[in-house]
mmCIF file of C-alpha atoms in Angstrom:
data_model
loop_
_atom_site.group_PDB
_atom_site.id
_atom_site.type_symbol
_atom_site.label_atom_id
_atom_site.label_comp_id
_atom_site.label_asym_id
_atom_site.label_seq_id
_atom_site.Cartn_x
_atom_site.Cartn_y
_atom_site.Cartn_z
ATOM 1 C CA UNK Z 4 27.033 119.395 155.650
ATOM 2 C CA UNK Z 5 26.792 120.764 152.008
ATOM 3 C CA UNK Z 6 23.805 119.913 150.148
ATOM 4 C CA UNK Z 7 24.099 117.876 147.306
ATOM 5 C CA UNK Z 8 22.435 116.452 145.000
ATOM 6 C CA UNK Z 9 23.818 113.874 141.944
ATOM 7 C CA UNK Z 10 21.483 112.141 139.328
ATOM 8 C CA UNK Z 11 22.502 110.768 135.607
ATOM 9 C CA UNK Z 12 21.181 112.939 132.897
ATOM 10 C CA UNK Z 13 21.112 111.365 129.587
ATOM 11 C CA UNK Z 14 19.996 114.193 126.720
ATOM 12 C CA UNK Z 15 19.091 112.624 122.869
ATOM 13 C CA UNK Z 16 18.449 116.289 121.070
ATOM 14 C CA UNK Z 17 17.404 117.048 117.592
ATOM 15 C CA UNK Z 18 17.335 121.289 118.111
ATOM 16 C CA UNK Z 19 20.405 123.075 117.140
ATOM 17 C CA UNK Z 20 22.716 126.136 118.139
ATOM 18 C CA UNK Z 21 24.585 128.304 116.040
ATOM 19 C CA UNK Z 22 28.257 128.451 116.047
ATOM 20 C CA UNK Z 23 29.480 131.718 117.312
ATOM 21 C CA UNK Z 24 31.249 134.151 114.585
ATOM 22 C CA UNK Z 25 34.774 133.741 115.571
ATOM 23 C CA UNK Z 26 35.911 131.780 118.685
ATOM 24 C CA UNK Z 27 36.255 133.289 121.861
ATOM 25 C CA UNK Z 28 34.347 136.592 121.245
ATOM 26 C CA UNK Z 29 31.801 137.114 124.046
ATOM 27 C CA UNK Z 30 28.041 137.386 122.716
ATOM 28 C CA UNK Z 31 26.668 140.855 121.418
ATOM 29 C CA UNK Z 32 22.799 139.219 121.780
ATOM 30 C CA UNK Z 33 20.695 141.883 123.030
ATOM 31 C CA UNK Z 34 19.152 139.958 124.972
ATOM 32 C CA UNK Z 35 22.139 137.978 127.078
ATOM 33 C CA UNK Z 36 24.945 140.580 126.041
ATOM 34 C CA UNK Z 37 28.828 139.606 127.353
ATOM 35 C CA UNK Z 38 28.898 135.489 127.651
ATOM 36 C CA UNK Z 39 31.544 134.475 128.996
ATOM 37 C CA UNK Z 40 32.446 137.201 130.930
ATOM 38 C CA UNK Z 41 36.285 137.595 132.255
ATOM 39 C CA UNK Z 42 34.866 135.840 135.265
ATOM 40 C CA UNK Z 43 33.323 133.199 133.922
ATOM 41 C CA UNK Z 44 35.882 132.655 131.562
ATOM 42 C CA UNK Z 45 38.473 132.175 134.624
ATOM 43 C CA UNK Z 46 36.594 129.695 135.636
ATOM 44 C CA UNK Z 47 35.871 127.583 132.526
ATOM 45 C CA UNK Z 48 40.388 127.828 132.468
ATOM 46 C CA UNK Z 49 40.788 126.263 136.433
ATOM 47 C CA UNK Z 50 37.795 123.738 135.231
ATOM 48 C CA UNK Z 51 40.208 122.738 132.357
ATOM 49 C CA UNK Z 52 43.768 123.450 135.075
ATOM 50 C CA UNK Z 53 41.842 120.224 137.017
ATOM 51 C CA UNK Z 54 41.637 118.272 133.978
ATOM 52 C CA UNK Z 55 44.694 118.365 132.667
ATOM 53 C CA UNK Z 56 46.788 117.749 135.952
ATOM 54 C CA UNK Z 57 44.332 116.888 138.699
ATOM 55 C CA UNK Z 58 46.834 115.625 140.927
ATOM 56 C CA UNK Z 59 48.759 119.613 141.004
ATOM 57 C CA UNK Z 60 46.182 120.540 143.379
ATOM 58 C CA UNK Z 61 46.646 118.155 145.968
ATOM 59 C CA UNK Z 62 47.328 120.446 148.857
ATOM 60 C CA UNK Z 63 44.557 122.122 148.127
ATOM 61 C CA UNK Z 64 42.137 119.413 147.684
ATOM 62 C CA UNK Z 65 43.343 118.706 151.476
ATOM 63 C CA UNK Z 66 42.663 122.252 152.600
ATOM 64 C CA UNK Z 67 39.407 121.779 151.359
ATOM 65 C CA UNK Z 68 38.518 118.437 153.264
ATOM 66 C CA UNK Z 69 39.005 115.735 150.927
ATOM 67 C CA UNK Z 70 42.007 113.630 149.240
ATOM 68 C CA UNK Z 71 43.189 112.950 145.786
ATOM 69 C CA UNK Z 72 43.895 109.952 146.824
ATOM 70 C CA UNK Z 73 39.989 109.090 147.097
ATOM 71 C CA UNK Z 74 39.131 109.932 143.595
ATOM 72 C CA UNK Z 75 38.214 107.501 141.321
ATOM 73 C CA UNK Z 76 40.676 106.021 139.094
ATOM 74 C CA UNK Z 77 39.512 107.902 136.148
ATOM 75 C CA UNK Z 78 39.321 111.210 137.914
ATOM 76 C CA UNK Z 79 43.001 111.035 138.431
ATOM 77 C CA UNK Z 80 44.658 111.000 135.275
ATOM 78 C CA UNK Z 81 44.830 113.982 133.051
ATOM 79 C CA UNK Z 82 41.679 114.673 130.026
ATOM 80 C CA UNK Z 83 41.431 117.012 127.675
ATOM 81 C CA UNK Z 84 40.554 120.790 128.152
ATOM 82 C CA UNK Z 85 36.864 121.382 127.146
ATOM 83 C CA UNK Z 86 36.475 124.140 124.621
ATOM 84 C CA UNK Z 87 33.673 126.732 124.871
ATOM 85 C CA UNK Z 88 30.444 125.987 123.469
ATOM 86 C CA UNK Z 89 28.299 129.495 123.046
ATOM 87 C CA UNK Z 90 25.108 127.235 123.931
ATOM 88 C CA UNK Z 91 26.049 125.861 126.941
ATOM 89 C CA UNK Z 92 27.543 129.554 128.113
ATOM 90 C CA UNK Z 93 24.309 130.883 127.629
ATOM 91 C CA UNK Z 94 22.814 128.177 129.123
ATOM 92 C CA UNK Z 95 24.672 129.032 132.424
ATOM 93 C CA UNK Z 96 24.672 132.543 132.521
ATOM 94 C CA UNK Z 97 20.535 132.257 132.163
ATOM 95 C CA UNK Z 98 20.376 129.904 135.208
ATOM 96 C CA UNK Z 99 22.950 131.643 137.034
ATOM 97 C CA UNK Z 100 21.123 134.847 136.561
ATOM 98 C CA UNK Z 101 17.505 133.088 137.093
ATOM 99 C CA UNK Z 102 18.873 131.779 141.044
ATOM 100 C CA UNK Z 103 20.430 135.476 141.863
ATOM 101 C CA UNK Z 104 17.353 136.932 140.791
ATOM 102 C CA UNK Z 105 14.860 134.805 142.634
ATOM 103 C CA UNK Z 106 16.718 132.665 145.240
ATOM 104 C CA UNK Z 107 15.884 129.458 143.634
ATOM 105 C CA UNK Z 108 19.194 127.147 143.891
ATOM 106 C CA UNK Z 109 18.475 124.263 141.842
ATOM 107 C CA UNK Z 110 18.657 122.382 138.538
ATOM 108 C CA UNK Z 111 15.378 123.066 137.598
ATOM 109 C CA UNK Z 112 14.456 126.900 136.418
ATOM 110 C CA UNK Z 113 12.166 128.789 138.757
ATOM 111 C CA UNK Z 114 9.285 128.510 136.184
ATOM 112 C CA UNK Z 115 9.539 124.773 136.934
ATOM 113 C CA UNK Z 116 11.522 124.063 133.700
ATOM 114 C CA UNK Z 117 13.268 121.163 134.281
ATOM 115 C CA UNK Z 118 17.280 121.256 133.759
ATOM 116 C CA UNK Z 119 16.953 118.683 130.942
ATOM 117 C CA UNK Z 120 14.666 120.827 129.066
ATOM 118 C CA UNK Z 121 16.344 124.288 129.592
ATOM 119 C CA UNK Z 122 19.199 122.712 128.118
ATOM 120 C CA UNK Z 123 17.966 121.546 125.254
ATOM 121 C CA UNK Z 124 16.420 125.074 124.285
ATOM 122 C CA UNK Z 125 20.527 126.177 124.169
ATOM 123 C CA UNK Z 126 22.139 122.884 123.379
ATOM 124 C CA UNK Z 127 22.248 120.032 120.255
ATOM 125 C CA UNK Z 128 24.337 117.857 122.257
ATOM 126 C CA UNK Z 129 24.409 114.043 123.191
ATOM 127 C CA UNK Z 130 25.194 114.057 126.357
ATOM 128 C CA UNK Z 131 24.909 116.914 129.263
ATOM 129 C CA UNK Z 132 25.955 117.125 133.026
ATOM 130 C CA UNK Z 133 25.679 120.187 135.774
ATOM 131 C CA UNK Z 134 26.960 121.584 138.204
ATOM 132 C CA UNK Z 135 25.580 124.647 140.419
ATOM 133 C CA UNK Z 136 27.312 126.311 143.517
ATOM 134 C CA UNK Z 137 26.075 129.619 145.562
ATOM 135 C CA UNK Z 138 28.324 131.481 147.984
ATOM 136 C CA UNK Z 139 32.105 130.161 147.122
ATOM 137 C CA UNK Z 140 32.962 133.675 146.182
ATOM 138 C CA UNK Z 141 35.324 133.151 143.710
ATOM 139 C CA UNK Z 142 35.665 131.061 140.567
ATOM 140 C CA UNK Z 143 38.810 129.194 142.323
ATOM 141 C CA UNK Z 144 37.003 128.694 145.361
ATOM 142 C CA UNK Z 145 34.110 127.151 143.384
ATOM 143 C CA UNK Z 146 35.845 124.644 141.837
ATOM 144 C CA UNK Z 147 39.062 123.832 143.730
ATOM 145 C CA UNK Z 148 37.193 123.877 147.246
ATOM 146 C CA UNK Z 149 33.942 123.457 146.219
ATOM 147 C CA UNK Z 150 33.435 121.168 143.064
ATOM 148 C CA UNK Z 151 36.445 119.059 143.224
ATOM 149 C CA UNK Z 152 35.720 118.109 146.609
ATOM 150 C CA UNK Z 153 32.600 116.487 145.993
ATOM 151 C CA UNK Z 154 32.158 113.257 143.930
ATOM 152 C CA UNK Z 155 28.976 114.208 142.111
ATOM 153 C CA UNK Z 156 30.863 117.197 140.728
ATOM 154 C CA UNK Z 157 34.321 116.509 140.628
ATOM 155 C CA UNK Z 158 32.863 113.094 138.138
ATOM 156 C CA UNK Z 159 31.258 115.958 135.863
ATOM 157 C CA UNK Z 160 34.357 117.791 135.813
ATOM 158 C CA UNK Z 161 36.588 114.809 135.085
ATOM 159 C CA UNK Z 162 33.996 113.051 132.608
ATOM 160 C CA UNK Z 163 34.829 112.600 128.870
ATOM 161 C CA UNK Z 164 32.824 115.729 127.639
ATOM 162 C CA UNK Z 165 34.334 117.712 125.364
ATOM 163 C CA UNK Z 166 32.891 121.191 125.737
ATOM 164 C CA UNK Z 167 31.455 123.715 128.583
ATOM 165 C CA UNK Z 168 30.063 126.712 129.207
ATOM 166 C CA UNK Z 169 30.484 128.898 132.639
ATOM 167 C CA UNK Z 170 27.769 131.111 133.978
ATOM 168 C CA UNK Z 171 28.507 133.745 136.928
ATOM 169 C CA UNK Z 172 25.805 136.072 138.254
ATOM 170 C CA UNK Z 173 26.117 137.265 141.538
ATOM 171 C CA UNK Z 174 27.554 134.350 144.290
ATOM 172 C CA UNK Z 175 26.132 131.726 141.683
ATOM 173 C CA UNK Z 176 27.612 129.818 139.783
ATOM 174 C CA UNK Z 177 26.766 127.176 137.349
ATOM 175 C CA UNK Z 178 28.687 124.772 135.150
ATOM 176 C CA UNK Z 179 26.859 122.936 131.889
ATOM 177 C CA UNK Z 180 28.848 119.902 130.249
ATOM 178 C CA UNK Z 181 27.954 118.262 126.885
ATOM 179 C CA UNK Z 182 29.627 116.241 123.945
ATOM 180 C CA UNK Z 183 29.173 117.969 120.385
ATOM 181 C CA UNK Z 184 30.853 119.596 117.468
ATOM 182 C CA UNK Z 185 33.514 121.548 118.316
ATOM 183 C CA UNK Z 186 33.501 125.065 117.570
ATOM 184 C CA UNK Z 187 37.333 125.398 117.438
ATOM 185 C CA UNK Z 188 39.938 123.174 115.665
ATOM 186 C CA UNK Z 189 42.680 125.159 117.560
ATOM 187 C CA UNK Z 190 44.793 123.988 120.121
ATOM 188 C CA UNK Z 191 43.711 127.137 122.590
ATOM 189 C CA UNK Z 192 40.351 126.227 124.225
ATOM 190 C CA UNK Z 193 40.261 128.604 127.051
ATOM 191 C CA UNK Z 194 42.593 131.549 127.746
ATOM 192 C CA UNK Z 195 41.513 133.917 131.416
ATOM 193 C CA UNK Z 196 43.309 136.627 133.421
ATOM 194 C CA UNK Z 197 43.367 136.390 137.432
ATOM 195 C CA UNK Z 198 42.594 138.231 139.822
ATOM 196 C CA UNK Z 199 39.030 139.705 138.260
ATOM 197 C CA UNK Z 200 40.010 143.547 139.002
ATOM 198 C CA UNK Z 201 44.221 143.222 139.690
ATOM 199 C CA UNK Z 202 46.491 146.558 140.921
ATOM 200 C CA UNK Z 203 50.085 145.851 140.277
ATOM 201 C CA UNK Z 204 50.139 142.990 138.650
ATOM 202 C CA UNK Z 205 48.011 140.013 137.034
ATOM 203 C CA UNK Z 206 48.333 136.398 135.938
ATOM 204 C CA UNK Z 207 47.548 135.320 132.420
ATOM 205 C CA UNK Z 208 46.668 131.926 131.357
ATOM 206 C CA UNK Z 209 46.057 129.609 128.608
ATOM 207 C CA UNK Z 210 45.526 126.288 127.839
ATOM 208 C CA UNK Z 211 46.768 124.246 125.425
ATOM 209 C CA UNK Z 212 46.016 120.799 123.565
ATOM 210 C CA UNK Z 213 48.058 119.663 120.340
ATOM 211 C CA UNK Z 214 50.173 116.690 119.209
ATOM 212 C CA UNK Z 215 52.857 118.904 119.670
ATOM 213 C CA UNK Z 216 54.964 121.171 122.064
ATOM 214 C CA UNK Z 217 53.896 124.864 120.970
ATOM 215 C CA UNK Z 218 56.168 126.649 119.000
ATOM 216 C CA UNK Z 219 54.756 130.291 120.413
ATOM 217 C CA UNK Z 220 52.111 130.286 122.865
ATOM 218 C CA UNK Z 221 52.029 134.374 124.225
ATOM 219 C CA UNK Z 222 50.242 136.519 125.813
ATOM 220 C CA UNK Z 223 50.528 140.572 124.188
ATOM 221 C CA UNK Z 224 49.375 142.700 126.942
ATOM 222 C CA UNK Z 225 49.027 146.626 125.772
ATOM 223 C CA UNK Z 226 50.900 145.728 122.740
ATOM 224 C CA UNK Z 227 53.708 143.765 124.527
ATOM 225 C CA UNK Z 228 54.083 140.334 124.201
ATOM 226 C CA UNK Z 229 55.364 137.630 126.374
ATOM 227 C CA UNK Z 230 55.836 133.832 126.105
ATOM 228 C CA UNK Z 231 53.638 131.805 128.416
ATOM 229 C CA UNK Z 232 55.483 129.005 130.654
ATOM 230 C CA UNK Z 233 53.790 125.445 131.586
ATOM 231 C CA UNK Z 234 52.086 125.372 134.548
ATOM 232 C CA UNK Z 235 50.199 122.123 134.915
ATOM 233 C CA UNK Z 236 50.165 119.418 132.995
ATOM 234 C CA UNK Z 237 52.506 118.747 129.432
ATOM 235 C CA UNK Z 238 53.263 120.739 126.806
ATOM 236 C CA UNK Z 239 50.885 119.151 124.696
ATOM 237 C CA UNK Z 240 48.063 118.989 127.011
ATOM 238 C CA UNK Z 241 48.329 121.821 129.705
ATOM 239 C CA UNK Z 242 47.873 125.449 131.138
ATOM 240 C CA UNK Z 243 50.897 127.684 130.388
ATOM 241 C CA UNK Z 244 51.090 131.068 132.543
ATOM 242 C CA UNK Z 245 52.897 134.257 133.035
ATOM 243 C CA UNK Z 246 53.011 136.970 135.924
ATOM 244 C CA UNK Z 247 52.707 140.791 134.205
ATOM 245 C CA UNK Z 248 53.219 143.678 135.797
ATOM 246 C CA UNK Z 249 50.662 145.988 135.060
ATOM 247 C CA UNK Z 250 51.512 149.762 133.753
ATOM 248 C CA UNK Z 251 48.832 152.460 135.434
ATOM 249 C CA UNK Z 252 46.592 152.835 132.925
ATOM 250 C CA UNK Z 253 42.743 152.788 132.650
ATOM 251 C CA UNK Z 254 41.834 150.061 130.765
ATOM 252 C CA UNK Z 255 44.067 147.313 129.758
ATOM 253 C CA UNK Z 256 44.152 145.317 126.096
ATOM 254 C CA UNK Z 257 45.099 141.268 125.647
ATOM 255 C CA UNK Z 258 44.733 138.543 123.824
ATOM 256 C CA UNK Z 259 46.581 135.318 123.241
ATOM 257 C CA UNK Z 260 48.564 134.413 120.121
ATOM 258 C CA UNK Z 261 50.043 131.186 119.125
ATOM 259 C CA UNK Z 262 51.883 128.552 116.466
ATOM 260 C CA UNK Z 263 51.791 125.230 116.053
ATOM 261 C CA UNK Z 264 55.027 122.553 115.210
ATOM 262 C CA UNK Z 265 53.398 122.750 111.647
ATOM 263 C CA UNK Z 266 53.718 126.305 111.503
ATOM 264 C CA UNK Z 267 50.036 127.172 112.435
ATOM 265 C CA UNK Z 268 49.147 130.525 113.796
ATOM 266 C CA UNK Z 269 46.334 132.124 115.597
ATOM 267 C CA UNK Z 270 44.891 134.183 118.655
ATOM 268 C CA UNK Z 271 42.434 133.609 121.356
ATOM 269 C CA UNK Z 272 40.262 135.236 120.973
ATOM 270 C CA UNK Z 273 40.000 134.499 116.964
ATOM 271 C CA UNK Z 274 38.958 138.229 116.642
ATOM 272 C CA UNK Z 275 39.540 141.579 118.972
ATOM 273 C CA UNK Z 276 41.306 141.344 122.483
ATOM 274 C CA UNK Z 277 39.732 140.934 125.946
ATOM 275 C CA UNK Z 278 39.695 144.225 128.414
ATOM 276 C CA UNK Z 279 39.883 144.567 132.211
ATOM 277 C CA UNK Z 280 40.517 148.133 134.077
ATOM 278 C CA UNK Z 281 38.459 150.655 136.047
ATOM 279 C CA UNK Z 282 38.644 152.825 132.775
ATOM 280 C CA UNK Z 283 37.324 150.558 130.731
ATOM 281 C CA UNK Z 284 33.531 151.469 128.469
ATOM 282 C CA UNK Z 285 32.746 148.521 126.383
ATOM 283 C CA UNK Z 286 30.417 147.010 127.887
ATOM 284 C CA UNK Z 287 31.583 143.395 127.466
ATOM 285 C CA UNK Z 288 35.058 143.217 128.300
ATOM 286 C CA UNK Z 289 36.270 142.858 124.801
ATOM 287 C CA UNK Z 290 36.713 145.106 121.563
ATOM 288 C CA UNK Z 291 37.076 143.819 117.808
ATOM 289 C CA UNK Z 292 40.656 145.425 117.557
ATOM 290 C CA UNK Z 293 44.120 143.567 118.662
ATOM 291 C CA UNK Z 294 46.669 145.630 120.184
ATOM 292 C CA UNK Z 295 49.648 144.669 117.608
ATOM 293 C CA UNK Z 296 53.481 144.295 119.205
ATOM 294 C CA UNK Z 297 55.049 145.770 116.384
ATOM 295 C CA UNK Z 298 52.787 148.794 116.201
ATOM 296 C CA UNK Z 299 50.038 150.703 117.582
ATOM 297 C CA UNK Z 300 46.626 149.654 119.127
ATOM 298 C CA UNK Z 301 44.424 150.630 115.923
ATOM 299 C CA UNK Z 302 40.863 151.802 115.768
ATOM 300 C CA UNK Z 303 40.151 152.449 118.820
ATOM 301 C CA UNK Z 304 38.041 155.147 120.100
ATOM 302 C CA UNK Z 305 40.109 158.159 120.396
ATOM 303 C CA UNK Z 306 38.536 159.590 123.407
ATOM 304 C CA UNK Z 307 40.910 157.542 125.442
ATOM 305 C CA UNK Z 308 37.748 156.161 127.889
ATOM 306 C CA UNK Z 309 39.239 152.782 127.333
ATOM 307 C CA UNK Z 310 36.641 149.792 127.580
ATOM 308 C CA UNK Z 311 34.868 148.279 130.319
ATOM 309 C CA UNK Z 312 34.647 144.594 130.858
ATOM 310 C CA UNK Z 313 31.635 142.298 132.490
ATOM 311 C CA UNK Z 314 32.518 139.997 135.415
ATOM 312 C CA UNK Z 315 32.877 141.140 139.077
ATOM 313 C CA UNK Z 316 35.477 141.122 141.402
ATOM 314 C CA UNK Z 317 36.879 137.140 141.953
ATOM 315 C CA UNK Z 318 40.244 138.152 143.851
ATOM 316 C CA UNK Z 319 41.019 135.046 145.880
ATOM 317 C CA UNK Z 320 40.409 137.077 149.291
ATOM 318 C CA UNK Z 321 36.823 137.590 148.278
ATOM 319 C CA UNK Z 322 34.218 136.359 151.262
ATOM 320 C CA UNK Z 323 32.394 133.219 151.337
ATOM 321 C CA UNK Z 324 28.706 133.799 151.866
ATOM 322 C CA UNK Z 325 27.655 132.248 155.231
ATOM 323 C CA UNK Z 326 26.449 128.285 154.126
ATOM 324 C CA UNK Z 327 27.897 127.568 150.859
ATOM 325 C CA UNK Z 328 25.950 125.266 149.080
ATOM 326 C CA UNK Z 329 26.816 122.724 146.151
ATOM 327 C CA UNK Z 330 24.190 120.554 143.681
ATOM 328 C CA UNK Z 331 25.606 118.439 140.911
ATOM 329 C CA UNK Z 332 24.066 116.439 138.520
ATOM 330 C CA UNK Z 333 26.349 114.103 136.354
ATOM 331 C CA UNK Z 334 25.689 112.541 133.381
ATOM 332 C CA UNK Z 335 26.231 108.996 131.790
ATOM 333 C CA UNK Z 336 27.729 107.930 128.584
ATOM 334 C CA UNK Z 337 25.923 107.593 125.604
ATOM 335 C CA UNK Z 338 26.445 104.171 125.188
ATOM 336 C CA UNK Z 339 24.270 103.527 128.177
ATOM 337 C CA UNK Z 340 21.166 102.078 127.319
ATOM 338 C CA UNK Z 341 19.274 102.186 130.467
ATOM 339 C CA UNK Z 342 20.343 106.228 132.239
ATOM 340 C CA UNK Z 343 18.885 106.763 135.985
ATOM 341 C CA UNK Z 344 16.980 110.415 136.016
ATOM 342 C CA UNK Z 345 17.194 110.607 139.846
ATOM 343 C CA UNK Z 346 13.506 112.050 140.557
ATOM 344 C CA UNK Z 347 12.871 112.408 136.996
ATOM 345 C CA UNK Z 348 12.092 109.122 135.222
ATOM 346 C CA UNK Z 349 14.157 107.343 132.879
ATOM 347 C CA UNK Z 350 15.353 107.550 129.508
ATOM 348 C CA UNK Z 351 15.117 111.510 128.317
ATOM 349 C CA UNK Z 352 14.152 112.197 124.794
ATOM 350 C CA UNK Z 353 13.973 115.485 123.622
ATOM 351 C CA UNK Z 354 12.345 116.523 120.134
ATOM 352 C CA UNK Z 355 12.692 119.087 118.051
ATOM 353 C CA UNK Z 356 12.815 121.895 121.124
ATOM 354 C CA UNK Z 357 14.091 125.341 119.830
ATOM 355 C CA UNK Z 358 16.733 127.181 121.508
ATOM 356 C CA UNK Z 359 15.153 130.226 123.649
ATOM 357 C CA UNK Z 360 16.497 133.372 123.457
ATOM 358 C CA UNK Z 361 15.081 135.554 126.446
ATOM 359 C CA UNK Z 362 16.123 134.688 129.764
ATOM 360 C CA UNK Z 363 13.624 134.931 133.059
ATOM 361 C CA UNK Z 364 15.475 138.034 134.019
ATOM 362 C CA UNK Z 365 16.133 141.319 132.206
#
């Protein structure tokens, strides 16, 4: 039996976050340096695969010991992808790193801060839900065998939030909801490679949400580009994917571009490209230059190091730990007047609480 645990979380919050520079860009914060990682990123994109065709993963879902066919109504139709919110991400990389570090699996920190109010310090939000897992081993294995089998989570997962943040550290992982300002008004929330650390070859993904079909939605991979095909979902609500082979060098350069019917462009990231490769030195698995297909890579270091990305391995063969474990905590609308706080008391009002900084762990 997996532990679980499910309780409504209703979050009223006056404190605020600031918007990241440009969208996409992991955090240079001294203290919390490389949110999202490539890992963590992967798994905010199959969070976002599930909503926007739950029912593609049926096999799986069966694999795993459950059924599509149990979900609720309203977990089996298609939502929107959530878009990254920098809050929330740091959010879950703190907690994630505050369980590895002291073997405390649960919503509250180790400190005794409760989940409410560590979210708060990271979060101006109306609404927040978590989830936490330990052991799946890989970001797909968290949520396709873990989450999405189990109500408490799978109803976080399939709620109408509209952004997320995805925190990896160690064989935790943790998974913070809310419903605020977006911090993106284009149609690319979430954009991951897969496997973590690939040989030959490696699978790029995007999502995608827009009135319209895209026009361009690409991939350029050490200066090449390729068109991404629709994987699950529509074309104007889905994950589009491509298959690269990967040339042997060091440290490897992407980042996705697109266009709109209205003739709209932009990348994802807004700014730099995302790095993966055994060769790689910058630290946080991106670098403020894009690696143009008509041209060269431009301004980067000219030692030839390459750059080195955060995340670990998440190659679907990685092993389980021994007893997997699972807690979820969903939320409630806003409208509700009257939220349950399972253990907790009732209605949750937060005031004025300013977003911390430092996490428990160096």
């Amino acid at each position: 039996m997996i532990p679980l645990l499910s309780a409504p979380i209703l979050g009223l919050l006056l404190g605020s976050t600031a918007a990241p520079a440009a969208y996409g860009v992991p955090s240079t914060d001294p203290y919390s340096t490389g949110f999202p990682s490539s890992a963590e990123r992967e798994l905010h994109l199959w969070t976002n695969a599930a909503r926007v065709d739950p029912e593609a993963f049926r096999d799986t879902y069966v694999k795993a010991g459950c059924s599509f066919d149990d979900f609720e109504a309203t977990e089996q139709v298609a939502h929107d992808p959530l878009y990254l919110d920098m809050g929330l991400a740091e959010a879950t990389r703190f907690h994630s790193a505050d369980m590895d570090a002291t073997g405390n699996f649960s919503h509250d920190s180790s400190d005794g801060t409760s989940f409410s109010e560590r979210l708060a310090q990271y979060y101006s939000g109306g609404m927040f839900g978590e989830n936490i897992a330990v052991g799946y081993g890989t970001p797909w294995n968290t949520m396709m065998l873990g989450w999405m089998c189990s109500s408490g989570h799978r109803a976080n997962i399939m709620s109408d939030y509209n952004e997320l943040g995805t925190g990896i550290v160690g064989e935790y992982y943790t998974q913070d909801f809310g419903v605020g300002e977006l911090d993106s008004t284009g149609p690319v929330a979430m954009g991951a490679h897969t496997p973590q650390d690939p040989s030959d070859s490696a699978d790029f993904m995007a999502d995608w949400l827009n009135a319209a079909a895209p026009v361009r939605l690409a991939v350029v991979l050490d200066r090449a580009m390729t068109d991404l095909e629709l994987l699950y979902g529509t074309d104007t609500r889905g994950v589009f994917a491509t298959t690269l082979a990967l040339e042997p060098i060091d440290c490897h350069l992407y980042y996705f571009t697109w266009e709109t019917a209205d003739g709209t462009t932009g990348t994802f990231p807004e700014q730099g490209s995302y790095t993966f490769g055994g060769g790689c030195t910058d630290g946080i698995g991106w670098v403020p230059d894009q690696a143009d297909p008509m041209g060269g890579l431009g301004g980067l270091p000219g030692d030839g190091a390459g750059h080195e990305g955060l995340g670990g391995s998440s190659g679907d063969g990685a092993p389980y730990l021994s007893s997997p474990k699972l807690i979820g905590c969903s939320a409630v609308p806003a409208s509700k007047t009257q939220p349950r706080l399972a253990g907790l008391g009732g209605l949750l009002l937060l005031l004025g609480i300013i977003r911390r900084r430092r996490g428990l762990v160096g």
